[in-house]
Amino acid sequence: MVIAIIVLAVLLGLLMAVGFYFASYAVNGKRQTLEEARAWQEAHYDLSWYDGLEKTDYTVESDDGYALHAQFLRNPEPTDKYIIISHGYTDNRFGALKYGGIYLNLGYNLVVYDLRGHGLNEPTHCTYSIRERRDLASIIADTRKRHPDARVLGLHGESLGAATSVAVLGLKPEVDFVVADCGFAEIVPVLEGGVKAMKLPTAIVSVASLCAKLRYGHGFGEMRPIDSLADNTVPILFIHGAADTFITPDHSARMQAATKGASELRLIEGAAHAASVLTAPGEYAQCVEGFLNRLGL
């Protein structure tokens, strides 16, 4: 009996150790530096337009006092339209620039920023939209304050940035539209897919969720942007790579079905995760322009 208890205690201890390790691994992925991110962008598309723009670097304080580094890029042509672009996990503001040219051509000023724990911000763990959405709400409020001329203010996000742009809608920010590219409806299935790829049992995710709750204050089951859409009326364009096996297209389909506002879903054939704009740049730009035209923006 004593031996059985000892064995059980050892197994439980090992299970919790694995859970804490996986929880830490899932929320503390290695972030790119600004230099690494810019080099990646320049290797994959023309970024020559960036250096010639008028820029303003600044910080925005989130509701918990956390400082977010941001950059304002002024359109060469006077305009009262603004877009806030949120990048993906482990990336930074430079990852947002692959969408910048589209909005510059459509007459928008750009606001890009480093999500919490990324870029120039203080290192911290990711909560897959829980804290990030409050940060974005602060960026939105700050943009409204800095630019009172803003007649149109939209959000565009990629992956984690898309999930954050959807999740912030639950806080009822003053925005006119959202373009959500390859966002997740909830993080648990994404983590389970990663565990399956490692040939491990998906039950690890449940254990890691408990460990994340104990260590970081939020379990993975709480990280559900889709829950912010039950009474949402802000128009959303969902874009997803049809060949995305990391965050599968059904995430966008589920979120489109959940929102109460106007919505569209466009799948980009042959595009893997976060690669739609690079796979079909012309089609992508037409999707965004058409959506905004139909909204009268």
CSV table of C-alpha atoms in Angstrom, one decimal:
chain,number,residue,atom,x,y,z
A,1,MET,CA,0.0,0.0,0.0
A,2,VAL,CA,2.8,2.4,0.9
A,3,ILE,CA,4.7,1.5,-2.2
A,4,ALA,CA,1.6,2.1,-4.3
A,5,ILE,CA,1.1,5.5,-2.7
A,6,ILE,CA,4.7,6.4,-3.4
A,7,VAL,CA,4.5,5.3,-7.0
A,8,LEU,CA,1.3,7.3,-7.5
A,9,ALA,CA,2.9,10.4,-5.9
A,10,VAL,CA,5.9,10.1,-8.1
A,11,LEU,CA,3.8,9.7,-11.3
A,12,LEU,CA,1.6,12.6,-10.2
A,13,GLY,CA,4.7,14.7,-9.6
A,14,LEU,CA,6.1,13.8,-13.1
A,15,LEU,CA,2.8,14.6,-14.7
A,16,MET,CA,2.7,18.0,-13.1
A,17,ALA,CA,6.3,18.6,-14.0
A,18,VAL,CA,5.5,17.9,-17.6
A,19,GLY,CA,2.4,20.1,-17.3
A,20,PHE,CA,4.4,23.1,-16.0
A,21,TYR,CA,7.1,22.6,-18.6
A,22,PHE,CA,4.5,22.5,-21.5
A,23,ALA,CA,2.6,25.5,-20.0
A,24,SER,CA,5.8,27.5,-19.9
A,25,TYR,CA,6.8,26.4,-23.4
A,26,ALA,CA,3.4,27.4,-24.8
A,27,VAL,CA,3.4,30.9,-23.4
A,28,ASN,CA,7.1,31.8,-23.5
A,29,GLY,CA,8.1,31.1,-27.1
A,30,LYS,CA,11.3,32.7,-28.3
A,31,ARG,CA,10.5,36.2,-29.7
A,32,GLN,CA,12.1,37.8,-32.7
A,33,THR,CA,14.1,40.9,-32.4
A,34,LEU,CA,13.2,43.9,-34.5
A,35,GLU,CA,16.3,43.3,-36.6
A,36,GLU,CA,15.4,39.6,-37.2
A,37,ALA,CA,11.8,40.5,-38.0
A,38,ARG,CA,12.7,43.2,-40.5
A,39,ALA,CA,15.3,41.0,-42.2
A,40,TRP,CA,12.6,38.3,-42.7
A,41,GLN,CA,10.1,40.8,-44.1
A,42,GLU,CA,12.7,42.2,-46.6
A,43,ALA,CA,13.5,38.7,-47.7
A,44,HIS,CA,9.9,38.0,-48.6
A,45,TYR,CA,8.5,41.2,-50.1
A,46,ASP,CA,9.3,44.8,-51.0
A,47,LEU,CA,9.6,46.9,-47.9
A,48,SER,CA,11.3,49.8,-49.5
A,49,TRP,CA,8.3,52.1,-48.9
A,50,TYR,CA,8.7,51.9,-45.1
A,51,ASP,CA,11.9,54.0,-44.7
A,52,GLY,CA,10.5,57.0,-46.6
A,53,LEU,CA,7.4,57.4,-44.4
A,54,GLU,CA,7.1,60.0,-41.7
A,55,LYS,CA,7.2,58.0,-38.4
A,56,THR,CA,6.5,58.7,-34.7
A,57,ASP,CA,7.7,56.3,-32.0
A,58,TYR,CA,5.9,56.4,-28.7
A,59,THR,CA,4.6,54.2,-25.8
A,60,VAL,CA,1.1,53.5,-24.6
A,61,GLU,CA,0.3,52.5,-21.1
A,62,SER,CA,-2.1,49.6,-20.8
A,63,ASP,CA,-4.7,49.4,-18.1
A,64,ASP,CA,-2.3,47.6,-15.7
A,65,GLY,CA,0.5,50.0,-16.3
A,66,TYR,CA,2.4,47.9,-18.8
A,67,ALA,CA,4.2,50.0,-21.5
A,68,LEU,CA,3.5,49.1,-25.1
A,69,HIS,CA,5.9,50.4,-27.8
A,70,ALA,CA,4.1,51.7,-30.9
A,71,GLN,CA,4.8,53.5,-34.1
A,72,PHE,CA,2.7,55.8,-36.2
A,73,LEU,CA,3.2,55.8,-39.9
A,74,ARG,CA,1.7,58.8,-41.7
A,75,ASN,CA,0.3,58.3,-45.1
A,76,PRO,CA,2.0,60.7,-47.6
A,77,GLU,CA,-1.5,61.9,-48.6
A,78,PRO,CA,-3.6,63.7,-46.0
A,79,THR,CA,-6.3,61.3,-44.7
A,80,ASP,CA,-8.7,60.9,-41.8
A,81,LYS,CA,-8.6,57.1,-42.0
A,82,TYR,CA,-6.5,55.0,-39.6
A,83,ILE,CA,-5.7,51.3,-39.2
A,84,ILE,CA,-4.2,49.5,-36.2
A,85,ILE,CA,-2.3,46.4,-37.3
A,86,SER,CA,-1.5,43.6,-34.7
A,87,HIS,CA,1.2,41.0,-35.5
A,88,GLY,CA,1.4,37.3,-34.7
A,89,TYR,CA,3.0,35.4,-31.8
A,90,THR,CA,6.8,35.7,-31.5
A,91,ASP,CA,6.8,38.4,-34.2
A,92,ASN,CA,6.8,42.2,-33.6
A,93,ARG,CA,5.7,45.4,-35.3
A,94,PHE,CA,7.7,44.6,-38.4
A,95,GLY,CA,5.5,41.6,-38.9
A,96,ALA,CA,2.5,43.9,-39.3
A,97,LEU,CA,4.1,45.7,-42.3
A,98,LYS,CA,3.3,43.0,-44.8
A,99,TYR,CA,-0.3,44.5,-44.7
A,100,GLY,CA,0.8,48.1,-44.5
A,101,GLY,CA,1.1,48.7,-48.2
A,102,ILE,CA,-2.5,47.7,-48.8
A,103,TYR,CA,-3.8,50.2,-46.4
A,104,LEU,CA,-1.5,53.0,-47.5
A,105,ASN,CA,-2.8,52.5,-51.0
A,106,LEU,CA,-6.4,52.6,-49.6
A,107,GLY,CA,-5.6,56.0,-48.0
A,108,TYR,CA,-5.0,54.9,-44.4
A,109,ASN,CA,-2.5,56.1,-41.8
A,110,LEU,CA,-0.9,53.1,-40.0
A,111,VAL,CA,-0.5,52.3,-36.3
A,112,VAL,CA,1.8,49.3,-35.6
A,113,TYR,CA,2.9,48.2,-32.2
A,114,ASP,CA,4.6,45.4,-30.3
A,115,LEU,CA,2.2,43.0,-28.5
A,116,ARG,CA,2.8,42.4,-24.9
A,117,GLY,CA,6.1,40.5,-24.3
A,118,HIS,CA,7.2,41.1,-27.9
A,119,GLY,CA,9.5,43.5,-29.7
A,120,LEU,CA,10.8,46.4,-27.5
A,121,ASN,CA,8.3,45.6,-24.7
A,122,GLU,CA,9.3,44.1,-21.3
A,123,PRO,CA,9.5,40.3,-21.5
A,124,THR,CA,6.4,38.5,-20.2
A,125,HIS,CA,4.3,35.5,-21.0
A,126,CYS,CA,1.5,35.4,-23.6
A,127,THR,CA,-2.1,34.9,-22.6
A,128,TYR,CA,-3.4,34.3,-26.1
A,129,SER,CA,-5.8,37.3,-26.2
A,130,ILE,CA,-6.8,37.8,-22.5
A,131,ARG,CA,-4.3,40.5,-21.5
A,132,GLU,CA,-3.6,41.3,-25.1
A,133,ARG,CA,-7.1,42.5,-25.8
A,134,ARG,CA,-6.9,45.0,-23.0
A,135,ASP,CA,-3.6,46.2,-24.4
A,136,LEU,CA,-5.3,46.7,-27.8
A,137,ALA,CA,-8.2,48.5,-26.2
A,138,SER,CA,-5.6,50.9,-24.7
A,139,ILE,CA,-4.0,51.4,-28.2
A,140,ILE,CA,-7.4,52.1,-29.6
A,141,ALA,CA,-8.2,54.7,-27.0
A,142,ASP,CA,-4.8,56.3,-27.3
A,143,THR,CA,-5.2,56.5,-31.1
A,144,ARG,CA,-8.6,58.2,-30.7
A,145,LYS,CA,-7.0,60.7,-28.3
A,146,ARG,CA,-3.9,61.3,-30.5
A,147,HIS,CA,-5.9,61.6,-33.7
A,148,PRO,CA,-9.2,63.2,-33.0
A,149,ASP,CA,-9.7,63.7,-36.8
A,150,ALA,CA,-10.1,59.9,-37.2
A,151,ARG,CA,-13.3,59.4,-39.2
A,152,VAL,CA,-12.6,55.7,-39.8
A,153,LEU,CA,-10.6,53.5,-37.4
A,154,GLY,CA,-10.1,49.8,-38.2
A,155,LEU,CA,-8.2,46.8,-36.9
A,156,HIS,CA,-6.2,44.3,-38.8
A,157,GLY,CA,-4.6,41.3,-37.2
A,158,GLU,CA,-2.6,38.2,-38.1
A,159,SER,CA,-2.8,34.9,-36.0
A,160,LEU,CA,-2.5,36.0,-32.4
A,161,GLY,CA,-3.1,39.6,-33.6
A,162,ALA,CA,-6.3,38.5,-35.3
A,163,ALA,CA,-7.5,36.7,-32.2
A,164,THR,CA,-6.7,39.8,-30.2
A,165,SER,CA,-8.5,42.0,-32.7
A,166,VAL,CA,-11.6,39.8,-32.3
A,167,ALA,CA,-11.3,39.4,-28.6
A,168,VAL,CA,-11.2,43.2,-28.0
A,169,LEU,CA,-14.6,43.5,-29.5
A,170,GLY,CA,-16.0,42.1,-26.2
A,171,LEU,CA,-14.8,45.4,-24.6
A,172,LYS,CA,-16.8,47.4,-27.1
A,173,PRO,CA,-14.1,49.7,-28.4
A,174,GLU,CA,-14.9,52.5,-30.9
A,175,VAL,CA,-13.8,50.8,-34.1
A,176,ASP,CA,-15.4,50.6,-37.5
A,177,PHE,CA,-14.3,47.2,-38.8
A,178,VAL,CA,-11.9,44.3,-38.2
A,179,VAL,CA,-9.9,42.2,-40.7
A,180,ALA,CA,-8.9,39.0,-38.9
A,181,ASP,CA,-6.4,36.8,-40.8
A,182,CYS,CA,-5.9,33.2,-39.6
A,183,GLY,CA,-7.0,33.9,-36.0
A,184,PHE,CA,-8.0,31.1,-33.6
A,185,ALA,CA,-11.4,30.8,-32.1
A,186,GLU,CA,-9.9,29.2,-29.0
A,187,ILE,CA,-6.3,28.2,-28.2
A,188,VAL,CA,-6.9,24.6,-26.8
A,189,PRO,CA,-7.4,22.9,-30.2
A,190,VAL,CA,-4.3,24.6,-31.6
A,191,LEU,CA,-2.2,23.4,-28.7
A,192,GLU,CA,-3.7,19.9,-29.0
A,193,GLY,CA,-2.8,19.9,-32.7
A,194,GLY,CA,0.8,20.7,-31.7
A,195,VAL,CA,0.9,17.9,-29.1
A,196,LYS,CA,-0.4,15.4,-31.6
A,197,ALA,CA,2.3,16.4,-34.0
A,198,MET,CA,4.8,15.5,-31.3
A,199,LYS,CA,3.2,12.1,-31.0
A,200,LEU,CA,2.1,12.9,-27.4
A,201,PRO,CA,-1.3,12.4,-25.8
A,202,THR,CA,-3.6,15.5,-26.0
A,203,ALA,CA,-4.4,15.0,-22.3
A,204,ILE,CA,-1.1,16.9,-21.7
A,205,VAL,CA,-2.9,20.1,-22.7
A,206,SER,CA,-5.5,19.7,-19.9
A,207,VAL,CA,-2.7,19.2,-17.4
A,208,ALA,CA,-0.7,22.1,-18.8
A,209,SER,CA,-3.9,24.3,-18.7
A,210,LEU,CA,-4.2,23.7,-14.9
A,211,CYS,CA,-0.5,24.4,-14.5
A,212,ALA,CA,-0.8,27.6,-16.5
A,213,LYS,CA,-3.7,28.7,-14.3
A,214,LEU,CA,-1.6,28.0,-11.2
A,215,ARG,CA,1.5,29.8,-12.5
A,216,TYR,CA,0.2,32.5,-14.7
A,217,GLY,CA,-3.4,33.1,-13.5
A,218,HIS,CA,-5.1,31.9,-16.8
A,219,GLY,CA,-5.8,28.4,-18.0
A,220,PHE,CA,-5.8,27.7,-21.8
A,221,GLY,CA,-9.5,27.0,-21.7
A,222,GLU,CA,-10.1,30.7,-20.9
A,223,MET,CA,-8.4,31.8,-24.0
A,224,ARG,CA,-11.4,32.0,-26.4
A,225,PRO,CA,-11.8,35.0,-28.6
A,226,ILE,CA,-15.0,33.5,-30.0
A,227,ASP,CA,-16.7,34.3,-26.8
A,228,SER,CA,-16.4,38.1,-27.5
A,229,LEU,CA,-18.7,37.8,-30.6
A,230,ALA,CA,-22.0,36.8,-29.0
A,231,ASP,CA,-23.4,40.4,-29.3
A,232,ASN,CA,-20.8,42.0,-31.6
A,233,THR,CA,-22.0,44.3,-34.4
A,234,VAL,CA,-18.7,45.5,-35.7
A,235,PRO,CA,-18.2,44.2,-39.3
A,236,ILE,CA,-15.5,41.6,-39.7
A,237,LEU,CA,-13.7,40.2,-42.7
A,238,PHE,CA,-12.2,36.8,-41.9
A,239,ILE,CA,-9.3,35.7,-44.1
A,240,HIS,CA,-7.7,32.3,-43.8
A,241,GLY,CA,-5.3,30.2,-45.8
A,242,ALA,CA,-7.1,27.2,-47.1
A,243,ALA,CA,-3.9,25.1,-46.6
A,244,ASP,CA,-3.4,26.3,-43.0
A,245,THR,CA,-2.8,23.2,-40.9
A,246,PHE,CA,-1.6,25.1,-37.7
A,247,ILE,CA,-4.7,27.2,-37.1
A,248,THR,CA,-7.2,25.5,-39.4
A,249,PRO,CA,-9.8,27.5,-41.4
A,250,ASP,CA,-12.7,26.1,-39.3
A,251,HIS,CA,-11.6,28.6,-36.6
A,252,SER,CA,-12.5,31.5,-38.8
A,253,ALA,CA,-15.7,29.8,-40.0
A,254,ARG,CA,-16.8,29.3,-36.4
A,255,MET,CA,-16.1,32.9,-35.5
A,256,GLN,CA,-18.0,34.1,-38.6
A,257,ALA,CA,-21.0,32.0,-37.5
A,258,ALA,CA,-20.8,33.4,-34.0
A,259,THR,CA,-20.7,37.1,-34.7
A,260,LYS,CA,-24.0,39.1,-34.9
A,261,GLY,CA,-22.6,41.8,-37.2
A,262,ALA,CA,-21.9,41.9,-40.9
A,263,SER,CA,-19.2,39.4,-41.8
A,264,GLU,CA,-17.4,37.7,-44.7
A,265,LEU,CA,-15.1,34.8,-44.9
A,266,ARG,CA,-12.4,34.5,-47.7
A,267,LEU,CA,-10.2,31.4,-48.1
A,268,ILE,CA,-6.9,31.8,-50.0
A,269,GLU,CA,-6.1,28.7,-51.9
A,270,GLY,CA,-2.7,27.2,-51.4
A,271,ALA,CA,-1.9,29.5,-48.4
A,272,ALA,CA,-0.3,28.1,-45.3
A,273,HIS,CA,-0.5,29.8,-41.9
A,274,ALA,CA,0.0,33.5,-41.9
A,275,ALA,CA,1.0,33.3,-45.6
A,276,SER,CA,-2.2,34.4,-47.4
A,277,VAL,CA,-0.9,37.9,-48.3
A,278,LEU,CA,2.4,36.5,-49.6
A,279,THR,CA,0.7,33.7,-51.5
A,280,ALA,CA,-1.8,35.8,-53.3
A,281,PRO,CA,-1.0,39.5,-52.7
A,282,GLY,CA,-3.3,40.8,-55.4
A,283,GLU,CA,-6.3,38.7,-54.4
A,284,TYR,CA,-5.7,39.6,-50.7
A,285,ALA,CA,-5.7,43.3,-51.5
A,286,GLN,CA,-8.9,43.0,-53.5
A,287,CYS,CA,-10.5,41.1,-50.6
A,288,VAL,CA,-9.8,43.9,-48.2
A,289,GLU,CA,-10.7,46.7,-50.7
A,290,GLY,CA,-13.9,45.1,-51.7
A,291,PHE,CA,-14.9,44.5,-48.0
A,292,LEU,CA,-14.3,48.2,-47.2
A,293,ASN,CA,-16.1,49.4,-50.3
A,294,ARG,CA,-19.1,47.3,-49.4
A,295,LEU,CA,-19.1,49.0,-45.9
A,296,GLY,CA,-18.9,52.4,-47.5
A,297,LEU,CA,-15.5,53.1,-46.0
